[in-house]
Coordinates of C-alpha atoms in Angstrom, one line a residue:
M325 CA 0.0 0.0 0.0
I326 CA 1.5 3.3 -1.1
P327 CA 0.1 6.5 0.5
R328 CA 1.4 9.6 -1.3
I329 CA 0.7 13.2 -0.1
Q330 CA 0.5 15.5 -3.1
K331 CA 1.4 19.1 -3.3
R332 CA -1.0 21.4 -1.5
G333 CA -3.4 23.4 -3.6
Q334 CA -5.8 26.4 -3.6
R335 CA -8.8 25.2 -5.5
T336 CA -11.0 22.5 -3.9
L337 CA -13.4 22.6 -6.8
G338 CA -10.7 22.0 -9.4
L339 CA -9.4 18.9 -7.6
L340 CA -13.0 17.6 -7.3
Y341 CA -13.6 18.1 -11.0
Y342 CA -10.5 15.9 -11.6
L343 CA -11.4 13.2 -9.1
Y344 CA -15.0 12.9 -10.4
G345 CA -14.0 13.4 -14.0
P346 CA -12.9 10.8 -16.6
G347 CA -9.2 11.3 -15.9
K348 CA -6.6 12.5 -18.4
Y349 CA -6.7 9.1 -20.1
E350 CA -10.4 8.2 -19.3
E351 CA -9.1 5.9 -16.6
H352 CA -11.6 7.0 -14.0
T353 CA -14.6 4.7 -13.7
D354 CA -17.6 5.1 -11.4
P355 CA -16.2 7.9 -9.2
H356 CA -18.0 8.0 -5.8
L357 CA -17.5 8.7 -2.1
V358 CA -16.4 5.9 0.2
A359 CA -16.1 8.0 3.3
S360 CA -16.1 11.6 4.5
W361 CA -16.2 13.8 7.6
D362 CA -20.0 13.6 7.5
S363 CA -22.0 10.5 6.6
N364 CA -24.6 12.8 5.0
A365 CA -22.1 14.6 2.7
P366 CA -23.4 14.9 -0.9
D367 CA -22.0 12.4 -3.4
P368 CA -22.1 13.8 -6.9
G369 CA -21.1 10.4 -8.2
R370 CA -24.0 8.4 -6.9
D371 CA -26.6 11.1 -6.1
E372 CA -28.1 12.8 -9.3
T373 CA -29.3 15.7 -7.2
A374 CA -25.8 16.4 -5.7
T375 CA -23.3 18.7 -7.4
L376 CA -19.5 19.2 -7.1
K377 CA -20.2 22.8 -6.1
Q378 CA -22.2 21.7 -3.1
L379 CA -19.5 19.3 -1.9
Q380 CA -16.9 22.0 -2.5
Q381 CA -18.8 24.6 -0.5
L382 CA -19.3 22.2 2.4
L383 CA -15.6 21.3 2.4
D384 CA -14.5 24.9 2.3
Q385 CA -17.0 26.2 4.9
P386 CA -14.5 26.3 7.8
V387 CA -12.0 28.1 5.7
E388 CA -14.6 30.7 4.7
N389 CA -15.6 31.2 8.3
I390 CA -12.3 32.7 9.4
D391 CA -10.8 36.0 8.6
V392 CA -9.1 36.2 5.2
S393 CA -5.8 37.1 6.7
Q394 CA -5.9 33.9 8.8
R395 CA -6.6 31.5 5.9
P396 CA -3.8 29.2 4.7
K397 CA -2.4 30.3 1.3
K398 CA -2.8 26.7 0.1
H399 CA -5.6 25.1 2.0
V400 CA -6.3 21.9 0.0
W401 CA -4.6 18.7 1.3
H402 CA -4.6 15.7 -1.1
L403 CA -3.6 12.1 -0.3
S404 CA -3.7 9.2 -2.7
V405 CA -3.6 5.6 -1.3
R406 CA -2.8 2.9 -3.8
N407 CA -2.5 -0.9 -3.5
A408 CA -0.1 -3.2 -5.4
A409 CA -1.3 -4.8 -8.6
E410 CA -1.3 -8.3 -7.0
D411 CA -3.4 -7.2 -4.1
R412 CA -7.0 -8.3 -3.9
V413 CA -9.7 -5.8 -4.8
L414 CA -11.0 -4.1 -1.6
T415 CA -14.6 -3.3 -0.9
D416 CA -15.9 0.3 -0.5
E417 CA -16.3 -0.4 3.2
E418 CA -12.7 -1.4 3.5
W419 CA -11.5 1.6 1.5
G420 CA -13.7 3.8 3.7
D421 CA -12.1 2.4 6.9
I422 CA -8.7 3.0 5.3
A423 CA -9.6 6.6 4.6
R424 CA -10.7 7.2 8.2
R425 CA -7.6 5.8 9.6
M426 CA -5.3 7.7 7.2
V427 CA -6.9 11.1 8.0
A428 CA -6.6 10.3 11.7
A429 CA -3.0 9.3 11.4
A430 CA -2.1 12.4 9.4
G431 CA -3.8 14.7 11.9
I432 CA -6.6 15.8 9.6
D433 CA -9.5 14.4 11.5
D434 CA -9.4 12.2 14.6
P435 CA -12.9 11.8 16.2
E436 CA -11.3 11.0 19.5
R437 CA -9.5 14.4 19.6
G438 CA -12.6 16.6 18.9
A439 CA -12.8 19.1 16.1
G440 CA -11.1 18.1 12.9
C441 CA -10.9 19.2 9.3
R442 CA -13.5 18.4 6.7
W443 CA -12.5 15.7 4.1
A444 CA -13.9 13.4 1.5
A445 CA -12.5 10.1 0.1
V446 CA -13.2 9.4 -3.6
R447 CA -12.8 6.1 -5.3
H448 CA -12.7 6.0 -9.1
A449 CA -10.7 2.8 -9.6
D450 CA -10.4 -0.7 -8.0
D451 CA -6.9 -0.2 -6.6
H452 CA -6.8 3.3 -5.0
I453 CA -8.6 6.2 -3.4
H454 CA -8.0 9.9 -3.2
I455 CA -8.6 11.9 0.0
V456 CA -9.2 15.7 -0.3
A457 CA -9.3 17.8 2.9
T458 CA -9.4 21.5 3.7
L459 CA -6.9 22.7 6.2
V460 CA -9.0 24.6 8.7
R461 CA -10.6 22.7 11.6
E462 CA -14.2 23.0 12.6
D463 CA -13.2 25.2 15.5
G464 CA -11.3 27.6 13.3
Y465 CA -7.8 26.3 14.2
K466 CA -5.3 24.8 11.8
P467 CA -4.3 21.2 12.1
E468 CA -0.8 20.1 13.2
L469 CA 0.6 18.3 10.2
D470 CA 4.3 18.0 11.0
H471 CA 5.6 14.6 9.8
D472 CA 2.2 13.7 8.3
A473 CA 3.9 11.7 5.5
A474 CA 5.7 9.5 8.0
R475 CA 2.6 8.9 10.0
V476 CA 0.5 7.8 7.0
Q477 CA 3.3 5.5 5.9
A478 CA 3.4 3.9 9.3
Q479 CA -0.4 3.4 9.2
A480 CA -0.1 1.8 5.7
R481 CA 2.3 -0.8 7.1
T482 CA -0.2 -1.6 9.8
L483 CA -3.1 -1.9 7.3
E484 CA -1.1 -4.1 5.0
A485 CA -0.7 -6.7 7.8
E486 CA -4.3 -6.5 8.9
L487 CA -5.8 -6.7 5.4
G488 CA -3.4 -9.3 4.1
L489 CA -1.9 -7.0 1.4
R490 CA 1.6 -7.0 0.0
R491 CA 4.0 -5.9 2.7
L492 CA 6.2 -3.0 1.7
N493 CA 9.5 -2.3 3.4
K494 CA 9.6 0.6 5.8
G495 CA 11.6 3.6 4.5
D496 CA 14.2 5.5 6.4
G497 CA 14.1 8.8 4.7
T498 CA 17.2 8.2 2.5
A499 CA 15.4 7.3 -0.7
A500 CA 15.4 9.6 -3.7
Q501 CA 12.2 11.5 -4.3
R502 CA 9.8 9.6 -6.4
P503 CA 8.4 11.0 -9.6
T504 CA 5.1 12.7 -9.2
S505 CA 2.0 11.5 -11.0
A506 CA 2.2 14.6 -13.3
E507 CA 5.8 13.6 -14.2
R508 CA 4.8 10.0 -14.9
H509 CA 1.9 11.1 -17.2
K510 CA 4.2 13.5 -19.0
A511 CA 6.7 10.7 -19.6
Q512 CA 3.9 8.6 -21.0
R513 CA 2.8 11.4 -23.4
Q514 CA 6.4 11.9 -24.5
G515 CA 7.0 8.2 -25.0
R516 CA 9.8 8.1 -22.4
E517 CA 10.6 4.8 -20.7
R518 CA 11.5 6.8 -17.5
T519 CA 10.5 10.2 -16.2
A520 CA 12.7 13.2 -16.7
R521 CA 13.6 13.1 -13.0
E522 CA 14.8 9.5 -13.3
E523 CA 16.7 10.0 -16.5
L524 CA 18.5 13.0 -15.0
R525 CA 19.3 11.1 -11.8
E526 CA 20.8 8.2 -13.8
T527 CA 22.8 10.6 -16.0
V528 CA 24.2 12.6 -13.0
R529 CA 25.2 9.4 -11.3
R530 CA 27.1 8.3 -14.3
A531 CA 28.8 11.6 -14.6
V532 CA 30.0 11.5 -11.0
A533 CA 31.2 7.9 -11.2
G534 CA 35.0 8.1 -10.7
A535 CA 35.1 11.9 -11.3
T536 CA 37.8 13.7 -9.4
S537 CA 36.9 17.4 -9.8
E538 CA 34.0 19.8 -10.3
E539 CA 35.4 20.6 -13.8
E540 CA 35.4 17.0 -14.8
F541 CA 31.9 16.4 -13.4
F542 CA 30.4 19.4 -15.2
D543 CA 32.2 18.5 -18.4
R544 CA 30.6 15.0 -18.3
L545 CA 27.2 16.5 -17.7
A546 CA 27.6 18.8 -20.7
G547 CA 28.9 15.9 -22.8
A548 CA 25.8 13.9 -21.9
G549 CA 23.7 16.7 -23.4
L550 CA 22.2 18.1 -20.2
L551 CA 21.4 21.8 -19.7
I552 CA 23.2 23.1 -16.6
R553 CA 22.6 26.1 -14.3
K554 CA 25.1 26.9 -11.6
R555 CA 24.3 28.8 -8.4
V556 CA 27.2 31.1 -7.6
A557 CA 27.7 33.2 -4.5
P558 CA 28.7 36.9 -4.7
S559 CA 32.2 35.8 -3.8
G560 CA 32.3 33.6 -6.9
D561 CA 32.1 30.3 -5.0
L562 CA 30.0 27.7 -6.5
L563 CA 27.1 26.8 -4.2
G564 CA 25.0 24.3 -6.2
Y565 CA 23.7 23.3 -9.6
K566 CA 20.6 22.3 -11.5
V567 CA 20.2 20.2 -14.6
A568 CA 17.5 19.7 -17.3
L569 CA 16.9 17.5 -20.3
A570 CA 17.0 19.6 -23.5
D571 CA 13.6 18.3 -24.7
D572 CA 11.8 18.4 -21.3
R573 CA 9.8 21.7 -21.3
N574 CA 7.0 23.2 -19.3
K575 CA 3.9 24.9 -20.7
D576 CA 5.9 28.1 -21.4
D577 CA 8.4 26.0 -23.4
E578 CA 11.1 26.5 -20.8
P579 CA 13.5 23.7 -19.7
V580 CA 12.4 22.0 -16.4
F581 CA 15.4 22.1 -14.1
Y582 CA 16.0 19.9 -11.1
P583 CA 18.6 20.7 -8.3
G584 CA 21.0 17.8 -7.6
A585 CA 19.6 17.3 -4.1
R586 CA 16.1 16.9 -5.5
L587 CA 17.3 14.0 -7.7
A588 CA 18.9 12.1 -4.8
P589 CA 20.2 13.1 -1.3
D590 CA 23.8 12.2 -2.3
L591 CA 23.8 14.2 -5.6
S592 CA 23.9 17.6 -4.0
L593 CA 27.1 19.5 -4.8
P594 CA 28.4 19.3 -1.2
R595 CA 27.8 15.5 -1.0
I596 CA 29.5 15.0 -4.4
R597 CA 32.5 17.0 -3.3
E598 CA 33.0 14.7 -0.4
R599 CA 33.9 11.9 -2.8
W600 CA 36.9 13.5 -4.4
S601 CA 38.0 15.7 -1.5
A602 CA 38.4 12.5 0.5
D603 CA 40.6 10.9 -2.2
T604 CA 43.7 12.6 -0.7
H605 CA 43.4 11.1 2.8
G606 CA 41.9 8.2 4.8
Q607 CA 43.2 5.6 2.3
D608 CA 43.1 1.9 3.1
S609 CA 46.4 0.1 3.1
A610 CA 44.8 -2.4 0.6
A611 CA 44.3 0.4 -1.9
P612 CA 47.4 2.7 -1.8
E613 CA 47.5 3.7 -5.5
P614 CA 46.9 7.4 -6.1
A615 CA 43.7 8.6 -7.7
S616 CA 45.8 10.3 -10.4
R617 CA 47.3 6.9 -11.6
P618 CA 46.9 6.6 -15.4
A619 CA 44.0 4.5 -16.5
P620 CA 44.9 1.1 -17.9
D621 CA 44.9 0.6 -21.6
G622 CA 41.5 -0.4 -22.9
P623 CA 38.3 -1.7 -21.5
A624 CA 39.6 -5.2 -20.7
A625 CA 42.3 -4.0 -18.4
A626 CA 39.8 -1.6 -16.7
R627 CA 37.4 -4.6 -16.1
R628 CA 40.2 -6.6 -14.6
R629 CA 40.9 -3.7 -12.2
A630 CA 37.2 -3.5 -11.3
A631 CA 37.2 -7.2 -10.6
S632 CA 40.2 -6.9 -8.3
A633 CA 38.8 -3.9 -6.5
A634 CA 35.4 -5.7 -6.0
W635 CA 37.3 -8.8 -4.7
T636 CA 39.0 -6.7 -2.0
A637 CA 35.9 -4.8 -1.1
V638 CA 33.9 -7.9 -0.3
L639 CA 36.1 -8.5 2.8
V640 CA 35.7 -4.9 3.9
V641 CA 31.9 -4.9 3.6
E642 CA 31.8 -8.2 5.5
H643 CA 34.2 -7.4 8.3
G644 CA 35.1 -3.7 8.3
E645 CA 33.8 -0.8 10.3
D646 CA 30.3 0.3 9.4
T647 CA 31.3 3.8 8.2
V648 CA 34.0 2.2 6.0
A649 CA 31.6 -0.5 4.7
A650 CA 29.1 2.2 3.9
A651 CA 31.7 4.0 1.8
Y652 CA 32.5 0.8 -0.1
I653 CA 28.8 0.2 -0.8
A654 CA 28.4 3.7 -2.1
A655 CA 31.4 3.4 -4.3
A656 CA 30.1 0.0 -5.6
G657 CA 27.3 2.0 -7.1
E658 CA 29.8 4.1 -9.0
V659 CA 31.4 1.0 -10.5
L660 CA 28.0 -0.3 -11.6
D661 CA 27.2 3.0 -13.2
A662 CA 30.5 3.1 -15.0
L663 CA 30.2 -0.6 -16.1
A664 CA 26.7 0.0 -17.5
K665 CA 27.8 3.1 -19.3
T666 CA 30.7 1.3 -21.1
S667 CA 29.2 -2.2 -21.6
A668 CA 28.4 -3.9 -24.9
A669 CA 24.8 -3.9 -26.2
H670 CA 24.0 -7.5 -25.2
T671 CA 24.6 -6.8 -21.5
R672 CA 23.9 -3.1 -21.3
R673 CA 20.2 -3.3 -20.4
E674 CA 20.6 -5.7 -17.5
L675 CA 23.7 -3.8 -16.2
R676 CA 21.8 -0.5 -16.5
D677 CA 18.9 -2.0 -14.6
A678 CA 21.3 -3.3 -12.0
A679 CA 22.8 0.2 -11.5
F680 CA 19.4 1.8 -11.4
A681 CA 18.2 -0.7 -8.7
F682 CA 21.4 -0.4 -6.6
E683 CA 21.0 3.4 -6.4
R684 CA 18.6 2.8 -3.4
A685 CA 21.1 0.5 -1.7
S686 CA 23.9 3.0 -1.9
R687 CA 22.6 5.2 0.9
S688 CA 21.6 4.7 4.5
H689 CA 21.8 6.5 7.8
V690 CA 25.2 5.1 8.3
R691 CA 27.3 8.0 7.0
A692 CA 30.0 6.8 4.6
E693 CA 33.6 7.6 5.6
R694 CA 34.9 8.5 2.2
G695 CA 38.5 8.0 1.2
H696 CA 38.7 4.4 2.1
D697 CA 36.8 3.6 -1.1
R698 CA 39.5 5.0 -3.4
A699 CA 40.2 1.7 -5.1
L700 CA 36.6 1.2 -6.1
R701 CA 36.3 4.9 -7.2
Q702 CA 39.5 4.5 -9.2
A703 CA 38.1 1.3 -10.8
A704 CA 35.0 3.3 -11.9
R705 CA 37.2 6.0 -13.3
D706 CA 39.2 3.4 -15.2
L707 CA 36.1 1.9 -16.7
V708 CA 35.0 5.3 -17.9
H709 CA 38.3 6.2 -19.4
G710 CA 38.9 2.7 -20.8
G711 CA 36.0 3.3 -23.1
P712 CA 33.2 1.1 -24.5
A713 CA 33.8 -2.7 -24.4
L714 CA 33.2 -5.2 -27.2
G715 CA 31.0 -8.1 -26.6
R716 CA 33.5 -10.8 -27.4
G717 CA 37.2 -11.5 -27.0
E718 CA 39.1 -10.2 -23.9
D719 CA 36.6 -7.4 -23.5
G720 CA 33.6 -9.7 -23.2
A721 CA 35.4 -12.3 -21.0
T722 CA 36.7 -9.6 -18.6
T723 CA 33.2 -8.2 -18.5
A724 CA 32.0 -11.6 -17.2
M725 CA 34.8 -11.6 -14.7
A726 CA 33.9 -8.2 -13.4
I727 CA 30.2 -9.0 -13.2
D728 CA 31.0 -12.2 -11.3
M729 CA 33.1 -10.3 -8.7
L730 CA 30.5 -7.5 -8.4
F731 CA 27.8 -10.1 -7.8
F732 CA 29.5 -11.2 -4.6
L733 CA 30.1 -7.6 -3.6
I734 CA 26.5 -6.7 -4.0
T735 CA 25.5 -9.8 -2.1
A736 CA 27.7 -8.8 0.7
A737 CA 26.1 -5.3 0.7
M738 CA 22.7 -7.0 0.8
H739 CA 23.7 -9.0 3.9
W740 CA 25.2 -5.9 5.5
H741 CA 22.0 -3.9 5.0
A742 CA 19.9 -6.8 6.3
R743 CA 22.0 -7.0 9.5
K744 CA 21.4 -3.3 10.0
G745 CA 17.7 -3.5 9.5
H746 CA 17.8 -1.5 6.2
A747 CA 14.9 -3.3 4.6
Q748 CA 14.5 -1.2 1.5
Q749 CA 18.3 -1.2 0.8
A750 CA 18.5 -4.9 1.3
A751 CA 15.7 -5.5 -1.1
A752 CA 17.3 -3.1 -3.7
A753 CA 20.6 -5.0 -3.4
R754 CA 18.8 -8.3 -3.9
Q755 CA 17.1 -7.0 -7.1
T756 CA 20.5 -5.7 -8.3
A757 CA 22.0 -9.2 -7.8
E758 CA 19.3 -10.7 -10.0
H759 CA 20.1 -8.3 -12.8
L760 CA 23.8 -9.1 -12.4
R761 CA 23.0 -12.8 -12.6
S762 CA 21.2 -12.3 -15.9
A763 CA 24.0 -10.1 -17.3
Y764 CA 26.6 -12.6 -16.2
Q765 CA 24.9 -15.5 -18.0
T766 CA 24.9 -13.5 -21.2
A767 CA 28.5 -12.3 -20.9
A768 CA 29.9 -15.6 -19.7
A769 CA 28.3 -17.9 -22.3
Q770 CA 31.0 -17.6 -25.0
P771 CA 34.3 -17.5 -22.9
L772 CA 33.2 -20.3 -20.6
G773 CA 32.0 -22.3 -23.6
V774 CA 35.5 -22.1 -25.0
L775 CA 37.1 -23.2 -21.7
Y776 CA 34.6 -26.0 -21.4
Q777 CA 35.5 -27.4 -24.7
R778 CA 39.3 -27.2 -23.9
G779 CA 38.6 -28.9 -20.6
R780 CA 36.8 -31.7 -22.4
R781 CA 39.8 -32.3 -24.6
L782 CA 42.3 -32.7 -21.7
N783 CA 43.7 -36.3 -21.5
R784 CA 42.6 -38.6 -18.8
P785 CA 45.9 -38.6 -16.8
M786 CA 45.8 -34.8 -16.5
L787 CA 42.1 -34.8 -15.5
Q788 CA 42.8 -37.5 -12.9
R789 CA 45.7 -35.5 -11.5
Q790 CA 43.5 -32.4 -11.3
T791 CA 40.7 -34.4 -9.6
V792 CA 43.2 -35.5 -6.9
L793 CA 44.4 -31.9 -6.5
L794 CA 40.8 -30.6 -6.1
R795 CA 39.9 -33.2 -3.5
E796 CA 43.1 -32.5 -1.5
V797 CA 42.7 -28.7 -1.6
L798 CA 38.9 -28.3 -1.4
P799 CA 37.6 -31.6 0.2
E800 CA 34.3 -30.1 1.2
L801 CA 33.5 -28.6 -2.3
A802 CA 35.2 -31.1 -4.5
E803 CA 32.3 -33.5 -5.2
Q804 CA 30.0 -30.6 -5.9
I805 CA 32.4 -29.0 -8.3
L806 CA 33.1 -32.3 -10.1
A807 CA 29.3 -32.7 -10.6
E808 CA 29.0 -29.3 -12.3
P809 CA 29.3 -28.7 -16.0
G810 CA 31.7 -25.9 -15.2
W811 CA 34.3 -28.4 -13.9
Y812 CA 35.8 -28.7 -17.4
A813 CA 36.3 -25.0 -17.6
L814 CA 38.0 -25.0 -14.2
A815 CA 40.2 -28.0 -15.3
A816 CA 41.3 -26.0 -18.3
T817 CA 42.1 -23.0 -16.1
I818 CA 44.1 -25.2 -13.7
A819 CA 46.1 -26.4 -16.7
D820 CA 46.7 -22.9 -17.9
A821 CA 47.8 -21.7 -14.4
E822 CA 50.2 -24.7 -14.1
A823 CA 51.7 -24.0 -17.5
A824 CA 52.2 -20.3 -16.6
G825 CA 54.3 -21.4 -13.6
H826 CA 51.7 -20.8 -10.8
N827 CA 50.9 -23.2 -8.0
P828 CA 47.3 -24.4 -8.7
A829 CA 46.8 -25.6 -5.1
A830 CA 47.6 -22.1 -3.7
L831 CA 45.4 -20.4 -6.3
L832 CA 42.5 -22.7 -5.5
S833 CA 42.9 -22.2 -1.8
D834 CA 43.1 -18.5 -2.1
A835 CA 40.0 -18.4 -4.3
V836 CA 37.8 -19.7 -1.5
T837 CA 39.4 -18.2 1.5
H838 CA 37.2 -15.7 3.3
R839 CA 34.8 -15.4 0.4
E840 CA 31.4 -17.0 0.6
L841 CA 30.2 -19.3 -2.2
D842 CA 26.7 -20.2 -1.0
T843 CA 25.0 -17.8 -3.4
A844 CA 27.0 -19.0 -6.4
D845 CA 24.9 -20.8 -9.0
S846 CA 28.1 -22.6 -10.1
V847 CA 31.1 -22.8 -7.8
S848 CA 33.4 -23.9 -10.6
D849 CA 32.5 -20.8 -12.6
V850 CA 33.4 -18.6 -9.7
L851 CA 36.7 -20.3 -9.2
V852 CA 37.5 -20.0 -12.9
W853 CA 37.3 -16.2 -12.8
R854 CA 39.0 -15.8 -9.4
M855 CA 41.9 -18.0 -10.5
R856 CA 42.3 -16.3 -14.0
R857 CA 42.2 -12.9 -12.3
K858 CA 44.7 -13.9 -9.6
A859 CA 47.1 -15.6 -12.0
D860 CA 46.7 -12.9 -14.6
L861 CA 45.6 -15.5 -17.2
P862 CA 43.8 -14.3 -20.4
A863 CA 40.1 -14.2 -19.6
D864 CA 39.4 -15.1 -23.2
A865 CA 41.1 -18.5 -23.9
S866 CA 39.9 -18.9 -27.4
G867 CA 43.4 -18.4 -28.8
A868 CA 45.2 -20.4 -26.1
P869 CA 46.9 -23.6 -27.1
D870 CA 45.4 -26.9 -25.8
R871 CA 47.5 -28.5 -23.1
G872 CA 47.4 -32.2 -22.4
T873 CA 44.7 -32.8 -25.0
V874 CA 43.4 -36.0 -26.4
K875 CA 41.5 -36.5 -29.6
R876 CA 37.8 -36.9 -29.0
R877 CA 34.7 -37.2 -31.1
P878 CA 33.1 -33.8 -31.7
A879 CA 30.8 -32.8 -28.9
A880 CA 27.1 -32.5 -29.5
S881 CA 27.2 -28.8 -28.6
A882 CA 29.7 -26.3 -29.8
S883 CA 30.0 -24.6 -26.4
R884 CA 29.2 -25.2 -22.8
P885 CA 26.1 -23.3 -21.6
A886 CA 26.8 -20.7 -19.0
S887 CA 23.6 -21.3 -17.1
P888 CA 24.5 -23.2 -14.0
G889 CA 23.1 -26.2 -12.2
R890 CA 22.9 -29.0 -14.8
R891 CA 24.9 -32.1 -14.1
H892 CA 27.0 -34.0 -16.6
G893 CA 27.4 -37.8 -16.8
Q894 CA 31.2 -38.1 -16.2
D895 CA 33.6 -37.1 -13.5
A896 CA 36.9 -35.5 -13.9
A897 CA 38.6 -38.7 -14.9
G898 CA 36.1 -39.4 -17.6
N899 CA 34.4 -42.2 -15.7
T900 CA 30.7 -42.6 -16.0
R901 CA 28.8 -41.8 -12.8

């Protein structure tokens, strides 16, 4: 159940015309009263003799009874209450009771407290009602409406439990402002997938990802095609900024500007400055490189760096101090924004949705101690400067590697939020992980397919030796790994590591130390990427020579599917199970 207090207005009759009218898209059906301050109030929807003017005059009567100088400038209070699409259809009686409890919670009218304001609840659809009230009480005093939004939200959570409706997570005041109904309707008219507010928020977040100065930040905004207005003090100091889409205009054909703070709490100029001002101090020993370090050559190297930074960050989020963990979680959002911005077409949509969802998880009341997150912010910067990645080759394979590492970082963030009781943030992180899972399956299909085929061609003595190694190093996971289709890709990786002069046992042991694997669809897939990153092996093995191969009949499939969970019929030594 979502209660939303709209902006206060001046014309009661105008709002009633809308509520009892057909709607902007003729979506209003059978508008009628379900409750009001007076059981005898006229209902223009069901009573042919009643008029909207009569209802308006009765609602406004307490306002008219006081001196003009004492009347509120905007005396019309408007609350909409909407159920989720999967909720059952409530009766008029149930909606009427909801309306009475909402106005009591808000401080509009509570019969137990005496004189209240006049109000009316109108239903013109199955899933929601609108409550209109006038903000002068029957005794001429004005109601106390401080924190009315928080009180109606709390009442909604109680009603959800009582009525068996979808339970929404309690907010903590750190969420970005939702688009208004007017903004949503405008986006629909313009054929936009998202509202202007949401598009601007996404563009600003991408612009700030890895940025190190105001100049760079504003250059990125301009490069993205946004209109920018800066607020400058008489001294010449920059105080704030506003942005607008070039094609988003008001009725006067003027651009509609949004201040950064109205897009999201952490997008105000002072909060953005905290990110790069902290880059010169408070660094973690695990991330000593300076922020000015040259970006690696190309998108593949940038993705490797992002994978390494995410690998280190998992431990910090799981075991570090809360303020430092909060900084890492916030910086993870920058990496997601940068990865989505530079990804290939076949993974771009899921990565963009992942970054969009994680925006809610990047903030909480635990204030981030910036500076410790330098490695992640540098990784985001490298991704941006590394440029767009191709969908195949080393670019595509390292994209899968980075997504795999980020999946575990986002999962760690989800667990951290859950432990802190941050329900909305934990839910957002969970949704992000699902998008990353889908993006990973797309990105990993080709490179893991190549490794799978190479592993299938390894001779039996080598597979037997690797099986013994796996059981010695990872006795608790060995049988699970050997039963996974991904075992052959891992076998090929172990062979590559050994040929490159590495100790496979040490690499395997390090790959599972202090990093949870319970959420992995395929443990072998995870170990492949961790080992290839640690040993600096090519992520794309399509051009690598086969080692220890034996001639086999052509496989029925050209590549090994990336989707996890299916069992094969042979173990590592080629024996039938």
